[in-house]
mmCIF file of C-alpha atoms in Angstrom:
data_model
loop_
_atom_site.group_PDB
_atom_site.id
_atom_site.type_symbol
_atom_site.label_atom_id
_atom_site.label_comp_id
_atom_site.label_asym_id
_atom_site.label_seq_id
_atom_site.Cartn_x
_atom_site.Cartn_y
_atom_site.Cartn_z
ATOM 1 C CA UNK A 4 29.012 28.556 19.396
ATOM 2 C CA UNK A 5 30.126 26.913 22.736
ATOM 3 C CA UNK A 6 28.100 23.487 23.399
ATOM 4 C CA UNK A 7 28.309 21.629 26.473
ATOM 5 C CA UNK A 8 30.267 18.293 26.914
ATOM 6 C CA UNK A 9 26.956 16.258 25.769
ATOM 7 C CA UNK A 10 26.055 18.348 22.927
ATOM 8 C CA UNK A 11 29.021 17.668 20.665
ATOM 9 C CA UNK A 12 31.596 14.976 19.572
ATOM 10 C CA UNK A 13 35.125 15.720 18.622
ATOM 11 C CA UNK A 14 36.713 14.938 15.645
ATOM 12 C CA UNK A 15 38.875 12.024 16.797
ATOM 13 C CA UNK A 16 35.428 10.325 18.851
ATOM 14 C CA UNK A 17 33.990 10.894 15.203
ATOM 15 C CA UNK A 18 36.338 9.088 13.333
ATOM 16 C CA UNK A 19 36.398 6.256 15.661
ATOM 17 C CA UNK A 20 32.604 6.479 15.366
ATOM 18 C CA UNK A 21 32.000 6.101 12.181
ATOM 19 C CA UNK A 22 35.108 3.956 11.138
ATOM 20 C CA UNK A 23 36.655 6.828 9.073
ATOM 21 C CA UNK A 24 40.116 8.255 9.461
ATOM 22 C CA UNK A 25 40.849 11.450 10.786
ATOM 23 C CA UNK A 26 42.093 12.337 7.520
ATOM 24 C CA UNK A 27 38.457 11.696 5.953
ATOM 25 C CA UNK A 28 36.741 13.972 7.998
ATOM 26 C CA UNK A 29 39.455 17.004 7.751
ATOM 27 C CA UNK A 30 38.905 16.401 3.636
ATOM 28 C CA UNK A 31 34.822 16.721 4.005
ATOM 29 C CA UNK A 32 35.661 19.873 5.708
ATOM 30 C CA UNK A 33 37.934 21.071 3.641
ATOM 31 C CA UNK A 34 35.345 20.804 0.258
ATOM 32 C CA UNK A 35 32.943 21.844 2.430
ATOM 33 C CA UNK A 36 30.783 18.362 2.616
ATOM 34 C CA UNK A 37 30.606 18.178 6.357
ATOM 35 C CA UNK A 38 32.157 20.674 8.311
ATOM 36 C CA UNK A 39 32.291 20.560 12.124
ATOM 37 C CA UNK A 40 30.160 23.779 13.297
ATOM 38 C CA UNK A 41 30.812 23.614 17.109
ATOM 39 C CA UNK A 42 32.766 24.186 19.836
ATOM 40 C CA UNK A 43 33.956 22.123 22.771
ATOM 41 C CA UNK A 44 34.835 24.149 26.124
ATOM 42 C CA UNK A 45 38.767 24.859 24.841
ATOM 43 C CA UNK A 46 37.836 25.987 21.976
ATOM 44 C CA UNK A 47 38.094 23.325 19.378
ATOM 45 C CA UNK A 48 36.147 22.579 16.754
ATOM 46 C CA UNK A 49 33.623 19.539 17.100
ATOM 47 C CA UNK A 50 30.718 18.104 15.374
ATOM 48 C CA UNK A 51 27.291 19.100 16.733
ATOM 49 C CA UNK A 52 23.873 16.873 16.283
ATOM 50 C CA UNK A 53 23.399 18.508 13.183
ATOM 51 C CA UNK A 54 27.039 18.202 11.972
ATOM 52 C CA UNK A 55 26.641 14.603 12.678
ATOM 53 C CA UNK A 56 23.328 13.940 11.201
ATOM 54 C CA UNK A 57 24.769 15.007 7.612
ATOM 55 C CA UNK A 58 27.792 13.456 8.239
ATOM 56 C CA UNK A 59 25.938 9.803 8.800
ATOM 57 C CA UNK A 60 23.709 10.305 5.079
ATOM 58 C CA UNK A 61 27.427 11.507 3.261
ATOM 59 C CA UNK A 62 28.829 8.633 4.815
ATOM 60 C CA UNK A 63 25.420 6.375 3.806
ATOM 61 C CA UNK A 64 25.605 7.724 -0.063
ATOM 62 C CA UNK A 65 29.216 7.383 -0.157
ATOM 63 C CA UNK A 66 29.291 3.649 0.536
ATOM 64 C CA UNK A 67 26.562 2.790 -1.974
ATOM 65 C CA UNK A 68 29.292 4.620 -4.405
ATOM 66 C CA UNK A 69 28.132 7.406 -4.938
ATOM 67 C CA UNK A 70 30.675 10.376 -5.692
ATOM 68 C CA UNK A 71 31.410 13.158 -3.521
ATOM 69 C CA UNK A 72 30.184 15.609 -5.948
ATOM 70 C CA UNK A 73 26.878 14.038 -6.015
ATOM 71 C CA UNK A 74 26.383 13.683 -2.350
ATOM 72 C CA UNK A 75 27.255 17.053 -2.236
ATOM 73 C CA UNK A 76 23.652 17.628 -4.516
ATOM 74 C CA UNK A 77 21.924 15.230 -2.371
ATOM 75 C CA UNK A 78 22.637 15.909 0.998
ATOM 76 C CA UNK A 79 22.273 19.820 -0.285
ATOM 77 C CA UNK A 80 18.599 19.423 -1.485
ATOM 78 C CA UNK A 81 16.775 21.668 0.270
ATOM 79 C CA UNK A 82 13.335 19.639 -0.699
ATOM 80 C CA UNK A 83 14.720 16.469 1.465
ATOM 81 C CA UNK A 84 15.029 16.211 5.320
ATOM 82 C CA UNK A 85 16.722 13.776 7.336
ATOM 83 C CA UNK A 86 13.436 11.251 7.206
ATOM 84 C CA UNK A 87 13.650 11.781 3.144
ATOM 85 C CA UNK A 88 17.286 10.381 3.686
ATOM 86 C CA UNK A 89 16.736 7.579 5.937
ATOM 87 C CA UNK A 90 14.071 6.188 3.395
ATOM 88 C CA UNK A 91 15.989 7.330 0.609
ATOM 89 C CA UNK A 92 19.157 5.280 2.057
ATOM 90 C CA UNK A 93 16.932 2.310 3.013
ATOM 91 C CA UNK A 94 15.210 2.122 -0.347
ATOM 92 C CA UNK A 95 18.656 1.994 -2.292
ATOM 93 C CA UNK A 96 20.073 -0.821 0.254
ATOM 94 C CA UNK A 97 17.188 -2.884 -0.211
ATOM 95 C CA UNK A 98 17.631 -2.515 -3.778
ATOM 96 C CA UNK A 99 21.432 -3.602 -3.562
ATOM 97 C CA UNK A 100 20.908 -6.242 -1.091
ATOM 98 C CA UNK A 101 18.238 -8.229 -3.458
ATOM 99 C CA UNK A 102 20.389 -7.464 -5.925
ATOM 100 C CA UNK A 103 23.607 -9.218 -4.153
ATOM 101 C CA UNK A 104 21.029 -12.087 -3.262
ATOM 102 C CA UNK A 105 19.747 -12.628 -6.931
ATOM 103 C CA UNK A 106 23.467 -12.625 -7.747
ATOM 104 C CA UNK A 107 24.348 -15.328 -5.061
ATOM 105 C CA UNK A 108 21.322 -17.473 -5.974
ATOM 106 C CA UNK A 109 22.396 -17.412 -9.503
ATOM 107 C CA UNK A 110 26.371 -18.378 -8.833
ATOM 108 C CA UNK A 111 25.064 -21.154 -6.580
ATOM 109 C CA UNK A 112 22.380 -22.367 -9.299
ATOM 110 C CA UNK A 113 25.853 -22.783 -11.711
ATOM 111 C CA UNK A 114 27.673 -24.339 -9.122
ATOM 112 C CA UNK A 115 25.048 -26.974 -8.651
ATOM 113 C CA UNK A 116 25.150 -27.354 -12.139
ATOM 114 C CA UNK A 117 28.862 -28.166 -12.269
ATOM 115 C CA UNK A 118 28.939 -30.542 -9.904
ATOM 116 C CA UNK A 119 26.262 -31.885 -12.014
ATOM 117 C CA UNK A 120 28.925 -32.272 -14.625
ATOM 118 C CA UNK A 121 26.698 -29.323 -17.025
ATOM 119 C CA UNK A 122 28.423 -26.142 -18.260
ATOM 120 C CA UNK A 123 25.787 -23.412 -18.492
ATOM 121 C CA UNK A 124 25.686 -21.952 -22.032
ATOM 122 C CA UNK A 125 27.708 -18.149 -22.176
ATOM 123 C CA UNK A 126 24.212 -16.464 -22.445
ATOM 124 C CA UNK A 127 23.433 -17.941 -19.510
ATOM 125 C CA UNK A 128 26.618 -17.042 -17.835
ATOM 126 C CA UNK A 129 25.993 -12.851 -18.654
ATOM 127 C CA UNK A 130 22.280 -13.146 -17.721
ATOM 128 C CA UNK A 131 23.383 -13.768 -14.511
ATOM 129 C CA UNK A 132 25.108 -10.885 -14.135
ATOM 130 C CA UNK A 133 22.992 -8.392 -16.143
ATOM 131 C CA UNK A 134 19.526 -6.759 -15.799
ATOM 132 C CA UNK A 135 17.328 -9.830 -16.733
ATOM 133 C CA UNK A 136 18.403 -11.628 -13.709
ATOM 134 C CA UNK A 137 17.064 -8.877 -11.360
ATOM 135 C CA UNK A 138 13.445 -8.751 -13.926
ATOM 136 C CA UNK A 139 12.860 -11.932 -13.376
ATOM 137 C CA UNK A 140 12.722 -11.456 -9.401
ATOM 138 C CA UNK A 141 10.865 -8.477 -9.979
ATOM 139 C CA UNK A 142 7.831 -9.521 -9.331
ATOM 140 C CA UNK A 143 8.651 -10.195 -5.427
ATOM 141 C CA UNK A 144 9.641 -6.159 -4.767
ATOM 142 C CA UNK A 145 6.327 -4.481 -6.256
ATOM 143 C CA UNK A 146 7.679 -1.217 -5.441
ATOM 144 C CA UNK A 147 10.525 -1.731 -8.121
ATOM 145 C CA UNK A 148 8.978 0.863 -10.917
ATOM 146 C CA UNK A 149 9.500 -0.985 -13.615
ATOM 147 C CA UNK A 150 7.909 -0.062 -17.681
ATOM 148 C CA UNK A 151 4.891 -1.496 -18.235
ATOM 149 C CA UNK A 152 4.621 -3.263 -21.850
ATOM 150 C CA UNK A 153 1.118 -2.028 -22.669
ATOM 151 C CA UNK A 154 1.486 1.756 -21.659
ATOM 152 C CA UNK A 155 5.087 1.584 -23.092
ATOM 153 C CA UNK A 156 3.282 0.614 -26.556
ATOM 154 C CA UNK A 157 0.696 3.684 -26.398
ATOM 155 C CA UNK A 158 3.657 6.161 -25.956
ATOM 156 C CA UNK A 159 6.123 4.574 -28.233
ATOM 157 C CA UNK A 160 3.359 4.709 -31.072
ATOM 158 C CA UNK A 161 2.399 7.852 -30.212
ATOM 159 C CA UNK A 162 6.553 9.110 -30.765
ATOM 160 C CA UNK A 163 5.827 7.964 -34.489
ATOM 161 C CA UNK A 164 8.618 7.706 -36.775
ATOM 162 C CA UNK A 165 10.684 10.047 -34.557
ATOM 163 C CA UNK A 166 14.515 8.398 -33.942
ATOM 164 C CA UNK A 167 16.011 11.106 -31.979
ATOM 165 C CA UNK A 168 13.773 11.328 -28.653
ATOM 166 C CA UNK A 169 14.532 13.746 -25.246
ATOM 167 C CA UNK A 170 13.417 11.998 -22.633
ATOM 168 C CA UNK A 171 12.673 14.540 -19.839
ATOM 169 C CA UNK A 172 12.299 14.160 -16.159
ATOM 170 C CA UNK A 173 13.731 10.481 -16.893
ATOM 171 C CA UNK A 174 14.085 9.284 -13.763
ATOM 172 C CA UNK A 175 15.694 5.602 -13.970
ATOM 173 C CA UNK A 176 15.050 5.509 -17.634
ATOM 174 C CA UNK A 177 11.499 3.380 -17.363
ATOM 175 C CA UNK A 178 9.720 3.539 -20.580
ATOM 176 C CA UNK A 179 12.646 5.103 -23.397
ATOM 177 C CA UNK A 180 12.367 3.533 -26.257
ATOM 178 C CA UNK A 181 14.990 0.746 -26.882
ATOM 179 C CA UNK A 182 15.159 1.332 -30.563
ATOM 180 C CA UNK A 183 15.626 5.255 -31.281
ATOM 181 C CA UNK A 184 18.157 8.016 -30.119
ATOM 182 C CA UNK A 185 17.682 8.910 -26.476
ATOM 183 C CA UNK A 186 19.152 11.803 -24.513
ATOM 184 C CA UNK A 187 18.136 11.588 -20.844
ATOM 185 C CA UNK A 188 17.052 14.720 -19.096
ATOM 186 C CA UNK A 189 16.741 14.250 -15.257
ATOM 187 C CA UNK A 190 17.611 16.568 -12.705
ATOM 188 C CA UNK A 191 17.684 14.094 -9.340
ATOM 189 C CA UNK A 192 20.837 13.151 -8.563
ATOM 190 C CA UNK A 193 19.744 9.852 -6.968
ATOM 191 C CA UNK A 194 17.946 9.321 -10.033
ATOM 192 C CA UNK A 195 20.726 9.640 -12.549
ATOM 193 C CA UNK A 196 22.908 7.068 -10.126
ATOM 194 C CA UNK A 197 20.211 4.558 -10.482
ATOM 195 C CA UNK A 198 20.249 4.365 -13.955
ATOM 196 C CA UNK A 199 21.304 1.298 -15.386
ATOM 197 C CA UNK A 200 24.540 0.167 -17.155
ATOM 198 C CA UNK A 201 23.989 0.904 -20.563
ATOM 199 C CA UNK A 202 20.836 3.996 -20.424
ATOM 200 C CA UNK A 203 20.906 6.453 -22.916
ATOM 201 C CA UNK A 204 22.898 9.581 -21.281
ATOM 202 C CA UNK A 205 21.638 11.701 -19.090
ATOM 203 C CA UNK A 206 21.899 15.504 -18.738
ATOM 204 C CA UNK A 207 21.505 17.628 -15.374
ATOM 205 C CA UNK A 208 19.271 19.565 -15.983
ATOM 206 C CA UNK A 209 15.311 20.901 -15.390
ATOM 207 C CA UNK A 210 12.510 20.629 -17.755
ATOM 208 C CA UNK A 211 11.639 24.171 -17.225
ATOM 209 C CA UNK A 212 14.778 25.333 -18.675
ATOM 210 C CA UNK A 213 16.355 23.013 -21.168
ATOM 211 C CA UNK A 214 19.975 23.197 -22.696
ATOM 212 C CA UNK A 215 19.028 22.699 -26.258
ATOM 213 C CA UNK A 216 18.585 24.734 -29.203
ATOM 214 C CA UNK A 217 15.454 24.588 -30.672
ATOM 215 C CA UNK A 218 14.117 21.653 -32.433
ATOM 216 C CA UNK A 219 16.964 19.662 -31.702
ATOM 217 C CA UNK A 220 14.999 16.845 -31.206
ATOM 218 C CA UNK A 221 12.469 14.547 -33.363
ATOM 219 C CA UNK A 222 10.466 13.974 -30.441
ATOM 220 C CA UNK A 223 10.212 14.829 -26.320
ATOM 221 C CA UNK A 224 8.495 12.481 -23.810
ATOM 222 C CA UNK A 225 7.958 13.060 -20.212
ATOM 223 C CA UNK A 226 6.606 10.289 -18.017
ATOM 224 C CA UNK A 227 4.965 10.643 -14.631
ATOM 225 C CA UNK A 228 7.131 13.353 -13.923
ATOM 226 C CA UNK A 229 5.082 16.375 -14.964
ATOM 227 C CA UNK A 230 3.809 16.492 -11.124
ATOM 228 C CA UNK A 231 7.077 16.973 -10.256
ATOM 229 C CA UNK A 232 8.000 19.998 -11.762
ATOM 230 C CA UNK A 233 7.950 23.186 -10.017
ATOM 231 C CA UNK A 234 6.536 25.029 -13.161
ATOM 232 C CA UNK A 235 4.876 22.243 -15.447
ATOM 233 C CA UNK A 236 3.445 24.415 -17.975
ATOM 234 C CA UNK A 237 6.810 26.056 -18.713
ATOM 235 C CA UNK A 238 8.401 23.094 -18.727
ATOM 236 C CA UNK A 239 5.740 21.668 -21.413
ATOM 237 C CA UNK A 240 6.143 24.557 -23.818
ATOM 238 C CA UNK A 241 10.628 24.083 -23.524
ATOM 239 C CA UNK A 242 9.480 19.933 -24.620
ATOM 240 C CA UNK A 243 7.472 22.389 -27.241
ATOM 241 C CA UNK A 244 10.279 24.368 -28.227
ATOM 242 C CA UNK A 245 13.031 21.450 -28.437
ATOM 243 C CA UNK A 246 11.128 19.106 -30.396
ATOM 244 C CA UNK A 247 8.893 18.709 -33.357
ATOM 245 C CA UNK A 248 6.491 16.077 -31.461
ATOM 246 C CA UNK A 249 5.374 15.992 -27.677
ATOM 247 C CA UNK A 250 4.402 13.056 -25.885
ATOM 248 C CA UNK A 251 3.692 13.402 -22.148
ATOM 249 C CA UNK A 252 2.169 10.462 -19.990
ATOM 250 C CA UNK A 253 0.357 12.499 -16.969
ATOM 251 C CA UNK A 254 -2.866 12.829 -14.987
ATOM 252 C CA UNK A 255 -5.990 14.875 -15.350
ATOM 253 C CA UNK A 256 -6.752 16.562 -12.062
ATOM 254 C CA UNK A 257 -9.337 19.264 -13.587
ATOM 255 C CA UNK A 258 -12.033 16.685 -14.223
ATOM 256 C CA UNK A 259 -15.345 17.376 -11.878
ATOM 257 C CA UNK A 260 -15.090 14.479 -9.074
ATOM 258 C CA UNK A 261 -11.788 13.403 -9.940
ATOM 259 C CA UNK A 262 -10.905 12.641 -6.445
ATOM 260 C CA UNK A 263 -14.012 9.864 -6.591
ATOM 261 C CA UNK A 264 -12.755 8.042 -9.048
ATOM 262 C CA UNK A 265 -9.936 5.995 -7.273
ATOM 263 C CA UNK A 266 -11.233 4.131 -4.106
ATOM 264 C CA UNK A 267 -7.969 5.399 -2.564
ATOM 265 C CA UNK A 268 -8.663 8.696 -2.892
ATOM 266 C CA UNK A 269 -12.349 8.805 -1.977
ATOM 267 C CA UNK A 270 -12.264 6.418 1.062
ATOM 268 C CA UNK A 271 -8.779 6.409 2.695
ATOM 269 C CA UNK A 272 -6.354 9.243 1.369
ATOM 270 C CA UNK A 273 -8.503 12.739 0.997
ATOM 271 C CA UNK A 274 -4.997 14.518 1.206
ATOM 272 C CA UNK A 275 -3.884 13.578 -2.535
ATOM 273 C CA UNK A 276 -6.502 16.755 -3.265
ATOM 274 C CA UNK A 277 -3.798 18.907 -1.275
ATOM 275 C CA UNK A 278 -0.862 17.719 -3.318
ATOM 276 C CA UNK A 279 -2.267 18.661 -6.804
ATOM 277 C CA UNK A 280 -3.568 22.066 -5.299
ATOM 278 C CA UNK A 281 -2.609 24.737 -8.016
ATOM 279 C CA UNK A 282 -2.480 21.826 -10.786
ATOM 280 C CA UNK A 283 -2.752 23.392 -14.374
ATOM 281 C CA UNK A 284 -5.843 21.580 -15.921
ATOM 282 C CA UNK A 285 -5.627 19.318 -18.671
ATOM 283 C CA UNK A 286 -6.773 21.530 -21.203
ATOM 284 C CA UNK A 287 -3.880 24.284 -19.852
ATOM 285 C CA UNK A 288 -1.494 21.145 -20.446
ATOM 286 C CA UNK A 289 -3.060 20.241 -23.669
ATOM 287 C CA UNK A 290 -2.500 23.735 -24.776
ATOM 288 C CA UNK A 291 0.961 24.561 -23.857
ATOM 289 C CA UNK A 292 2.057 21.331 -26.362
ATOM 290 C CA UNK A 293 -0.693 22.425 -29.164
ATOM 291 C CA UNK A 294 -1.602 18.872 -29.149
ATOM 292 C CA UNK A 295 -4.313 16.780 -27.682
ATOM 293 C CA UNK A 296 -5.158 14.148 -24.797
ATOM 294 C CA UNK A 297 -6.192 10.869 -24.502
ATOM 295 C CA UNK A 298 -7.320 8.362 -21.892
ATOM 296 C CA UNK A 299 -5.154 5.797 -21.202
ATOM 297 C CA UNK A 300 -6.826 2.497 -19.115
ATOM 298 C CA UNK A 301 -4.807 0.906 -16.320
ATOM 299 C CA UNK A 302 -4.494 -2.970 -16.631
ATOM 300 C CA UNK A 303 -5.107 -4.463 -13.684
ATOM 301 C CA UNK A 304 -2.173 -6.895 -13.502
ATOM 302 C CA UNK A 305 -0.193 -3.472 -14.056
ATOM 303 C CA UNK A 306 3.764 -4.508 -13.232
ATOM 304 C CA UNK A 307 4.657 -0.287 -13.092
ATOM 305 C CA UNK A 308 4.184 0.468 -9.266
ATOM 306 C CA UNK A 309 2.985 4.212 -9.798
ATOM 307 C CA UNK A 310 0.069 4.934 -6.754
ATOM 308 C CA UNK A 311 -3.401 3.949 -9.345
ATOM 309 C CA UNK A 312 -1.780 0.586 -10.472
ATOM 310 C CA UNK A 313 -2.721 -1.676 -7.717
ATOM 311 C CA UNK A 314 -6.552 -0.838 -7.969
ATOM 312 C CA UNK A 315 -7.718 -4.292 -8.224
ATOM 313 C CA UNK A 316 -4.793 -5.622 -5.795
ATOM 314 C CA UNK A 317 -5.778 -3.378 -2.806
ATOM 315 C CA UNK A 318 -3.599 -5.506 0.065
ATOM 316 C CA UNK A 319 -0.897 -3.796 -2.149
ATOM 317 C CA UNK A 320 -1.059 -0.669 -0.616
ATOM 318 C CA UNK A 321 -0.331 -2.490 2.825
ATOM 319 C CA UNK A 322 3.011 -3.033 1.890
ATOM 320 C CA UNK A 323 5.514 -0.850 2.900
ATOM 321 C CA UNK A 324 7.955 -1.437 0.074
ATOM 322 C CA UNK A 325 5.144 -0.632 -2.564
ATOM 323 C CA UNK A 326 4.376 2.933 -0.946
ATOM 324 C CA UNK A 327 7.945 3.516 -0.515
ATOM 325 C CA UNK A 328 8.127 3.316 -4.566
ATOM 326 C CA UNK A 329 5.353 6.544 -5.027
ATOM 327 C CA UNK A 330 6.364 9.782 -4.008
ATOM 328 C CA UNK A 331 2.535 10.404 -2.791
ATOM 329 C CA UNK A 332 2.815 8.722 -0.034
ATOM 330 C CA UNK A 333 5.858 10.535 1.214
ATOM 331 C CA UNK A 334 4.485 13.749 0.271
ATOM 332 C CA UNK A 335 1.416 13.225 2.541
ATOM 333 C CA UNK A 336 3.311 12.960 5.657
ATOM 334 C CA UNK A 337 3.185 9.519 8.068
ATOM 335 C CA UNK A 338 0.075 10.334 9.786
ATOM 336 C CA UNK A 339 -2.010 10.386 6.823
ATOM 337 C CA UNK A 340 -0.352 7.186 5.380
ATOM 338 C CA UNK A 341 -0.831 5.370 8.594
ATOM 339 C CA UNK A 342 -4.538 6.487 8.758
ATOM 340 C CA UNK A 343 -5.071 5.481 5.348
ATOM 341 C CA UNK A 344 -3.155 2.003 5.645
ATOM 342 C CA UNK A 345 -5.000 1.150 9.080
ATOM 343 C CA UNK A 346 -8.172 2.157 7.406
ATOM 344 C CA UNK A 347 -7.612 -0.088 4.462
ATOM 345 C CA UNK A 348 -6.550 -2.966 6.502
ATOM 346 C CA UNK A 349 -9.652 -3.131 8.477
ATOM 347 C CA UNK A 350 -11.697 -2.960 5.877
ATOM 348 C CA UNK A 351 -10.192 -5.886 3.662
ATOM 349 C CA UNK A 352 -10.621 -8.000 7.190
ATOM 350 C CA UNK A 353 -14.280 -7.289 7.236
ATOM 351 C CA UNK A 354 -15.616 -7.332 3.559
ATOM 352 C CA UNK A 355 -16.330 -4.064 3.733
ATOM 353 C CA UNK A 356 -13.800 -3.093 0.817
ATOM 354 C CA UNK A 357 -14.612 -5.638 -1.369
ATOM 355 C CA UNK A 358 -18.541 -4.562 -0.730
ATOM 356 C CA UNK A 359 -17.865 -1.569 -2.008
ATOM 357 C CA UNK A 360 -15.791 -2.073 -4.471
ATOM 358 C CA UNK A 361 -17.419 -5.431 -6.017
ATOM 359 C CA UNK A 362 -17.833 -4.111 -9.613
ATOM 360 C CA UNK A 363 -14.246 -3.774 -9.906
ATOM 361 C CA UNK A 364 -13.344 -7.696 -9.795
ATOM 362 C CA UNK A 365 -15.312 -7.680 -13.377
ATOM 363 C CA UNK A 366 -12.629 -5.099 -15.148
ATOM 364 C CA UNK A 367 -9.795 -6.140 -16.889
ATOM 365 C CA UNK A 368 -8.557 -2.249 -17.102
ATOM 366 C CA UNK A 369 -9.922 0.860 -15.377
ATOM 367 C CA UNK A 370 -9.835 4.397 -16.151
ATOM 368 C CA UNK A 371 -8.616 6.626 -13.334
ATOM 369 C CA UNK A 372 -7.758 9.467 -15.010
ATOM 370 C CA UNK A 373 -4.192 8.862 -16.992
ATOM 371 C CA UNK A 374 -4.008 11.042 -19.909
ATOM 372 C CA UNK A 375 -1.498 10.559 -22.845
ATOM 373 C CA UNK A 376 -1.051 14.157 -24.313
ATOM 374 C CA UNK A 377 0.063 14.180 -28.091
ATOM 375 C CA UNK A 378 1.473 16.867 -30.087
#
């Protein structure tokens, strides 16, 4: 197509743009990554608003590191638009920035040291450098999902004496056990890059169709991920099929009143009914696995950001950063967070939450429907 003059950029204003060579550009379009799909009024090819839009996330994934090939799967997933991006992006600077600023508080705590005349010890040194470092400044980013001891113990005893374990929809690798056999299943892209140094491996792949043979496994877990899938009971039978035990942490949505049960839910967010619309019920669940269920109480001091675990904490869920690390929030568009939020915010400033929600302050765990299922 022909655009006017305003409409497009060429590829050398592009380049110069985005401080990229020429070069750059003419090898995205050559893989087929970003490939300029207009025209300017002689005929050359240029870059229209579109062209440029997916040009800006390659160009944000590729200096966080990531590889071409798995841009390519990002910036291809049809389930993410450009605002899915942009908070995407954001989320994973923030993440590397407080990492680079744990990192620079930690070589200026040694250099204080030295010129103190002390030599930090060598596990000192590493810690500095490794995962503990950013756990111990955890607790200022709440969204950071992190594995919560106490649920971690329910599904690690309920995996038994199993020492080869598929871990499916893995995500970051929260919750796999530290002392058995892990393969990682995960099929997110931007998941699989955020795992850490050292996670068990991970495989491509979705739980609906898994490349094993059967019972290759001792054991399969799935962790808040079930939601996720596009077909969850098929992808609970394959966790059947591949393993000899099934261990899924999930949520019961089939209970009557369910929605009341979360203050969330019932007085500010209504729409989290739409997003489990079609939801298999906990007995279909239960079924697929031939196992059974079982309740599983939230602390309240939960350190796991998922959307239930600030229920005692409700100023929370006025942080940005702590929505940004549940999917629910994106799923239920900006209007309906922004309602919710505003709602919530006036009613923590007049007592009116903590009026009706008094008999919480009193619980040291609540149940809000998280089910361990067991097979």
């Amino acid at each position: 197509m022909v655009c006017h003059v305003e409409e497009h950029l060429t590829v050398g204003r592009v380049a110069e743009l985005a401080g990229v060579s020429v070069r750059t550009l003419h090898h995205y379009d050559e893989i087929g990554l970003v490939q300029p799909s207009a025209r300017t009024g002689s005929g050359y090819r240029a870059y229209s608003a579109a062209d440029v839009e997916r040009l800006r996330e390659v160009l944000g994934y590729r200096r966080l590191g990531f590889g071409l090939r798995v841009i390519a799967e990002l910036v291809d997933d049809p389930a993410s638009d450009a605002v899915a991006h942009l908070r995407r992006l954001r989320g994973l600077l923030v993440d590397q920035r407080d990492r680079a600023a744990a990192m620079v508080t930690a070589i200026d705590n040694e250099l204080e040291a030295r010129a103190m005349g002390i030599r930090t010890s060598p596990e000192e040194q590493l810690k500095a450098f490794g995962a503990q470092l950013y756990e111990s400044i955890g607790s200022a980013y709440p969204a950071t999902r992190r594995t919560e001891p106490r649920i971690a113990a329910r599904i690690w005893e309920a995996l038994g004496d199993a020492r080869t374990v598929l871990n499916v929809g893995a995500g970051t690798g929260s919750y796999e056990p530290p002392d058995r056999e892990v393969t990682a299943v995960e099929p997110s892209a931007v998941m699989r890059a955020q795992r850490p140094v050292g996670a068990a491996p991970c495989v491509a792949a979705s739980a609906e169709r898994l490349p094993f043979a059967d019972q290759s496994f001792d054991a399969a877990m799935a962790v808040s991920t079930v939601h996720h899938w596009p077909d969850p009971i098929a992808g609970l039978r394959e966790m059947r099929r591949v393993a000899r035990r099934v261990v899924v942490f999930t949520y019961d949505a089939s209970t009557t009143g369910w929605l009341e049960r979360f203050w969330l839910t019932r007085d500010y967010l209504p729409e989290f009914a739409d997003l489990l619309s079609g939801w298999p019920s906990l007995a279909d669940m239960t079924r697929a696995i031939e196992g059974r269920a079982e309740p599983v109480l939230i602390p309240w001091d939960c350190c796991d950001g998922f959307f239930e675990a600030h229920w005692r904490r409700p100023e929370a869920y006025l942080d940005e950063q702590v929505r940004r690390g549940v999917s629910v929030w994106t799923r239920v568009g900006p209007q309906a967070e922004q309602r919710a939020v505003n709602g919530l915010r006036e009613d923590l400033a007049s007592g009116r939450w903590a009026e009706r929600n008094r008999d919480l302050v009193a619980l040291d765990a609540a149940e809000l429907g998280l089910r361990l299922l067991v097979a």
